[in-house]
PDB file of C-alpha atoms in Angstrom:
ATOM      1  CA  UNK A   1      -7.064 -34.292 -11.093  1.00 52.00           C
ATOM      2  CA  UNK A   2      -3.156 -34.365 -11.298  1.00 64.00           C
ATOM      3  CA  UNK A   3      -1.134 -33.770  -7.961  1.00 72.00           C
ATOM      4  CA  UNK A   4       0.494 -30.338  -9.723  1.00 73.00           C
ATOM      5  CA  UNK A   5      -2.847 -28.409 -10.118  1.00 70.00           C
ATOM      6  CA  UNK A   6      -5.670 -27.681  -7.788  1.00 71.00           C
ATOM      7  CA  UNK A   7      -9.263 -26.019  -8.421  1.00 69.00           C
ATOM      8  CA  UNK A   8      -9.282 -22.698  -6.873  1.00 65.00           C
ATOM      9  CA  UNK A   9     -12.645 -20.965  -6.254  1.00 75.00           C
ATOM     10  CA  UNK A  10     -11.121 -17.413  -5.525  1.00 78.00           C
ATOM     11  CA  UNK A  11     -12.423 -15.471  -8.810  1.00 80.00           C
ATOM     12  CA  UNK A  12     -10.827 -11.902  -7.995  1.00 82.00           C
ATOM     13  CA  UNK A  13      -7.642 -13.873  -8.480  1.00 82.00           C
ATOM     14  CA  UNK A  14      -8.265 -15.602 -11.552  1.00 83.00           C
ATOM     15  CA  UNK A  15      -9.564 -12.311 -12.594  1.00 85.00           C
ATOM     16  CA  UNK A  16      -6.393 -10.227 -11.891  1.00 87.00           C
ATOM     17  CA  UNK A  17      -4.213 -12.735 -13.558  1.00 88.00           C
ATOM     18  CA  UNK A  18      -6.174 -13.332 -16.757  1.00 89.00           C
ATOM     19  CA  UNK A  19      -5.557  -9.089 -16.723  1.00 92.00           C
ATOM     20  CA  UNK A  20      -2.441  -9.353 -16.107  1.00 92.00           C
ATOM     21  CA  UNK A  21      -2.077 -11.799 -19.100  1.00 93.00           C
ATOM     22  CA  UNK A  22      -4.021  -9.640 -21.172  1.00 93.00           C
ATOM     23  CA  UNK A  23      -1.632  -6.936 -20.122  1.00 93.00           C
ATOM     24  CA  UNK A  24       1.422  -8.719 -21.049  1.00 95.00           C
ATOM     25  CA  UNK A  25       0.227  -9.719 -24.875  1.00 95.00           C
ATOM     26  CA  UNK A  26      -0.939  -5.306 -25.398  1.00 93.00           C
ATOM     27  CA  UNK A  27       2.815  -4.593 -24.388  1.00 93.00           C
ATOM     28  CA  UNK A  28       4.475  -7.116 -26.274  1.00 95.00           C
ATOM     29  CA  UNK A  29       2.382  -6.651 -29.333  1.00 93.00           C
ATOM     30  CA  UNK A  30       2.957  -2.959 -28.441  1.00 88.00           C
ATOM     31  CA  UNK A  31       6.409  -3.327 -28.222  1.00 89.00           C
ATOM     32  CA  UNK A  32       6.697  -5.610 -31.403  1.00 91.00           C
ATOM     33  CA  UNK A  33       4.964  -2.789 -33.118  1.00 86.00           C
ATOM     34  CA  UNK A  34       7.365   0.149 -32.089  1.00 83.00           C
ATOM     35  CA  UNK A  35      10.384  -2.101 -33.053  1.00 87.00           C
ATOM     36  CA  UNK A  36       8.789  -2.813 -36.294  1.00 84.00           C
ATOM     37  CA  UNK A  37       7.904   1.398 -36.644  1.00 80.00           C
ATOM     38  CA  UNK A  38      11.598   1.996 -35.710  1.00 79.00           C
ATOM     39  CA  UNK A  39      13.270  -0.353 -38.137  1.00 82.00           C
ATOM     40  CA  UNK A  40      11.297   1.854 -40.835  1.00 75.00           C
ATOM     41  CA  UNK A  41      11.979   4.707 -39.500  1.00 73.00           C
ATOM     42  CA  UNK A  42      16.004   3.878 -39.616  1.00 75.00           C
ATOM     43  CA  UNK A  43      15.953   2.265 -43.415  1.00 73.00           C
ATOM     44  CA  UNK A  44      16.942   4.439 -45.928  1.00 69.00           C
ATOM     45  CA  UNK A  45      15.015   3.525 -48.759  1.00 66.00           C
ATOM     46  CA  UNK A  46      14.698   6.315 -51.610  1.00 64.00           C
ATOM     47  CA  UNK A  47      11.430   5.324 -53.086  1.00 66.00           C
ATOM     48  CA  UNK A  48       9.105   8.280 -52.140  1.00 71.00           C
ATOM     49  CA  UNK A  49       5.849   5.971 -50.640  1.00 75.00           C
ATOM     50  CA  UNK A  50       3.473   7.677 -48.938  1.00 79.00           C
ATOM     51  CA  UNK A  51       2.858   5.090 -46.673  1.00 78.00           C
ATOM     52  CA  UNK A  52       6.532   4.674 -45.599  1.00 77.00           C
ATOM     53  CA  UNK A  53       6.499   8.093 -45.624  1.00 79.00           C
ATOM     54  CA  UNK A  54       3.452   8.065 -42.880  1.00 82.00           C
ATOM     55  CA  UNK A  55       4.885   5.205 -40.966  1.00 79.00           C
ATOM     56  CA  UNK A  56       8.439   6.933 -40.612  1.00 79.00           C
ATOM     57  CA  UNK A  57       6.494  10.026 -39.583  1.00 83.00           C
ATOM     58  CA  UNK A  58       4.602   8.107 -37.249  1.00 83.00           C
ATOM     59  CA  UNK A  59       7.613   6.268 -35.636  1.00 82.00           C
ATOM     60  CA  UNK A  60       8.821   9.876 -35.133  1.00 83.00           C
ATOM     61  CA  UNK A  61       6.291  10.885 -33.385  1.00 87.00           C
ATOM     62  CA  UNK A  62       6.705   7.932 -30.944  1.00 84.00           C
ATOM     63  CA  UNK A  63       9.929   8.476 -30.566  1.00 84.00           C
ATOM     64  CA  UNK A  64       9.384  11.994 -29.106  1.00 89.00           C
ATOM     65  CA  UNK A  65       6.404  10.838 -27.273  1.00 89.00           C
ATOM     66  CA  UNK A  66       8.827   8.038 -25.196  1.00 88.00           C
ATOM     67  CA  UNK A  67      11.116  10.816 -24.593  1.00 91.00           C
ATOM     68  CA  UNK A  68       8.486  13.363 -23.060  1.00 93.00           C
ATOM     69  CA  UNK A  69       7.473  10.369 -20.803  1.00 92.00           C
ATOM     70  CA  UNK A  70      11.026  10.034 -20.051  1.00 93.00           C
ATOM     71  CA  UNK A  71      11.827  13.155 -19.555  1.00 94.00           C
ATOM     72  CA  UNK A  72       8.032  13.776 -16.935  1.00 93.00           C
ATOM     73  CA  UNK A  73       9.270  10.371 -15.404  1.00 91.00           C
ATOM     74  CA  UNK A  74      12.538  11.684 -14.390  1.00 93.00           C
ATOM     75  CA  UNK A  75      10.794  15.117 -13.220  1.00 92.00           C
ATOM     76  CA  UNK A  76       8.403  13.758 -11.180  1.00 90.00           C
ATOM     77  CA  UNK A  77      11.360  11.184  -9.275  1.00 89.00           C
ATOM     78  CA  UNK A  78      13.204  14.751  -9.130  1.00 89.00           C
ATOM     79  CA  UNK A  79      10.462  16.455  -7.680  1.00 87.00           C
ATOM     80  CA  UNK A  80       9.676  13.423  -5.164  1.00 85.00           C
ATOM     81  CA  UNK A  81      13.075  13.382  -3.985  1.00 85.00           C
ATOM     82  CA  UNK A  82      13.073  17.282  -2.928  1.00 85.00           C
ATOM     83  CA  UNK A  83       9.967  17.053  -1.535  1.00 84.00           C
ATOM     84  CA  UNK A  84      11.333  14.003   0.822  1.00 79.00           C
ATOM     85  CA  UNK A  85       9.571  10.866   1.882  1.00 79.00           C
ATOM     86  CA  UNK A  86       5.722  10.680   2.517  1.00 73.00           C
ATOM     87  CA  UNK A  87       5.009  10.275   5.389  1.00 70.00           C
ATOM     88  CA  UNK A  88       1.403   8.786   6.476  1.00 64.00           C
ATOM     89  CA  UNK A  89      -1.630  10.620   8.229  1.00 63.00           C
ATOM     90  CA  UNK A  90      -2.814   8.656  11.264  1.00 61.00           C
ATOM     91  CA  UNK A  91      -6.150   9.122   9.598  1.00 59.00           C
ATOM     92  CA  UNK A  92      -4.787   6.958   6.597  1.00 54.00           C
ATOM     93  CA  UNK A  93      -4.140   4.089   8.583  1.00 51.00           C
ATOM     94  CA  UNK A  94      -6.556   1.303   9.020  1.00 53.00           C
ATOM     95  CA  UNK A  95      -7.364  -0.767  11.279  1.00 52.00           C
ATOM     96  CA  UNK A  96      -4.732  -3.865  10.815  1.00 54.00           C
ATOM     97  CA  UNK A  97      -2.333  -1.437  10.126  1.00 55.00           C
ATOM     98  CA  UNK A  98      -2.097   0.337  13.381  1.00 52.00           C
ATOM     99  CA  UNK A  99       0.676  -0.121  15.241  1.00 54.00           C
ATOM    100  CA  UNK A 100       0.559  -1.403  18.422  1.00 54.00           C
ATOM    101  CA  UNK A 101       2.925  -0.156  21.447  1.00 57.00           C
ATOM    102  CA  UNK A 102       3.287  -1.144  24.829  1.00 57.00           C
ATOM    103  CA  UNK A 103       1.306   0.786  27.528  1.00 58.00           C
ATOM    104  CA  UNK A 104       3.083   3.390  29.666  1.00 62.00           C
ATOM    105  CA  UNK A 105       2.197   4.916  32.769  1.00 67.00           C
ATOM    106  CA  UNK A 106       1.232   7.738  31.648  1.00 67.00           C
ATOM    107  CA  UNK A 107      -2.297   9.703  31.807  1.00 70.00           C
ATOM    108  CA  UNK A 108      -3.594  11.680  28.998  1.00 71.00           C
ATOM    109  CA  UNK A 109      -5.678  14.944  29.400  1.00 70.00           C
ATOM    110  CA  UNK A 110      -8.852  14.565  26.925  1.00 74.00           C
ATOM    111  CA  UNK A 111     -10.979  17.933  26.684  1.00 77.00           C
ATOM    112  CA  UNK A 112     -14.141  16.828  25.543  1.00 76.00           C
ATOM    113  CA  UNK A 113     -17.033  18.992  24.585  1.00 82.00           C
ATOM    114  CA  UNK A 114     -20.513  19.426  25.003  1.00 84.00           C
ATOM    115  CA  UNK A 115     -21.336  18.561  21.491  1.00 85.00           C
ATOM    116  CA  UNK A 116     -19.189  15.744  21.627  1.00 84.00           C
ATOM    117  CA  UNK A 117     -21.280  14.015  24.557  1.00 84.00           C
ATOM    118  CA  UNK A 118     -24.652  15.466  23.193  1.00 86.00           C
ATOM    119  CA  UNK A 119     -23.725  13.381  19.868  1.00 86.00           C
ATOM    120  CA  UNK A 120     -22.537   9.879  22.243  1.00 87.00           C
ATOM    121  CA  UNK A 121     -25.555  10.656  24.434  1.00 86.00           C
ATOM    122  CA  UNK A 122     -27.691  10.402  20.827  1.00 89.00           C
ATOM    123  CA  UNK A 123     -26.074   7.076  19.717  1.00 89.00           C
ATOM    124  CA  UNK A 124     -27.079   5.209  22.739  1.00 87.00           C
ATOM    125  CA  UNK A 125     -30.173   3.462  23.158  1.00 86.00           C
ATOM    126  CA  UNK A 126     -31.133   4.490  26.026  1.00 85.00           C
ATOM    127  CA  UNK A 127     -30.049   8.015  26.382  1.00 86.00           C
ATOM    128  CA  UNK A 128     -31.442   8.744  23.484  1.00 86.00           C
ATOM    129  CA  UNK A 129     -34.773   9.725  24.556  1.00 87.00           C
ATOM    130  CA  UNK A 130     -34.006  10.670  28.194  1.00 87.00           C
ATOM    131  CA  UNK A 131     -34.590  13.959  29.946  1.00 88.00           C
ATOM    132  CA  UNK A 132     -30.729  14.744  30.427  1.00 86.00           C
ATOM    133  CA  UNK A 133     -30.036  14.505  26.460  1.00 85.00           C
ATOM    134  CA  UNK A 134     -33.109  17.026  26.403  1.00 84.00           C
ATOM    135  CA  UNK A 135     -31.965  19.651  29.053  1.00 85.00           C
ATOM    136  CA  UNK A 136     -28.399  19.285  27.628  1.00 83.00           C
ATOM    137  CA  UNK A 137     -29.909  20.388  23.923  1.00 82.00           C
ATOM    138  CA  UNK A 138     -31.537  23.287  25.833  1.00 80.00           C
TER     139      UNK A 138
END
């Protein structure tokens, strides 16, 4: 064992990188592929082959697909940037995420209802299956 590597036992890790490798060689290859379709697409050969004829088509048709992305891309930033920033739901936020501020002096009102102490009365062990839960269902 040399002093640069270590064994790491964490497999979601090794996982997302070996994905993210995988990744990386579909867009280059990708890429490589759309150069090679554009370089066709710009020669101007006269011999009338089909199959440059195809592939020049074909490059075309990329070309205007790239653009529609483009042009959705800069639509939906557009769009975005009307509708302002998001802002999050207090329901979104989890449990490590909540932030935490100091205590003040003040006293909060809490209505609770009847079905909202009939369900706590329900959870608890031994409330449960006492004669106030019952009466309180009546």
């Amino acid at each position: 064992e040399d002093c640069w590597h270590s064994k790491v036992s964490d497999v979601r890790s090794q996982l997302r990188f070996l994905e993210e490798v995988e990744s990386l060689k579909k867009k280059r290859k990708d890429d490589e592929e759309r150069e090679r379709l554009l370089r066709l697409a710009r020669s101007r050969s006269h011999t009338e082959d089909p199959q440059l004829l195809l592939l020049k088509q074909r490059a075309k048709e990329m070309q205007q697909m790239e653009q529609a992305q483009v042009q959705q891309r800069e639509a939906n930033l557009t769009a975005l940037a009307a509708i302002g920033p998001r802002r999050k739901r207090p329901l979104e936020l989890t449990e490590g995420q909540v932030p935490v501020l100091p205590r003040q002096c003040v006293q909060r009102v809490s209505r609770v209802m009847l079905r909202d102490l009939l369900l706590c009365m329900e959870q608890d062990r031994f409330l449960r299956h006492s004669l106030t839960l019952y009466k309180a269902m009546l």
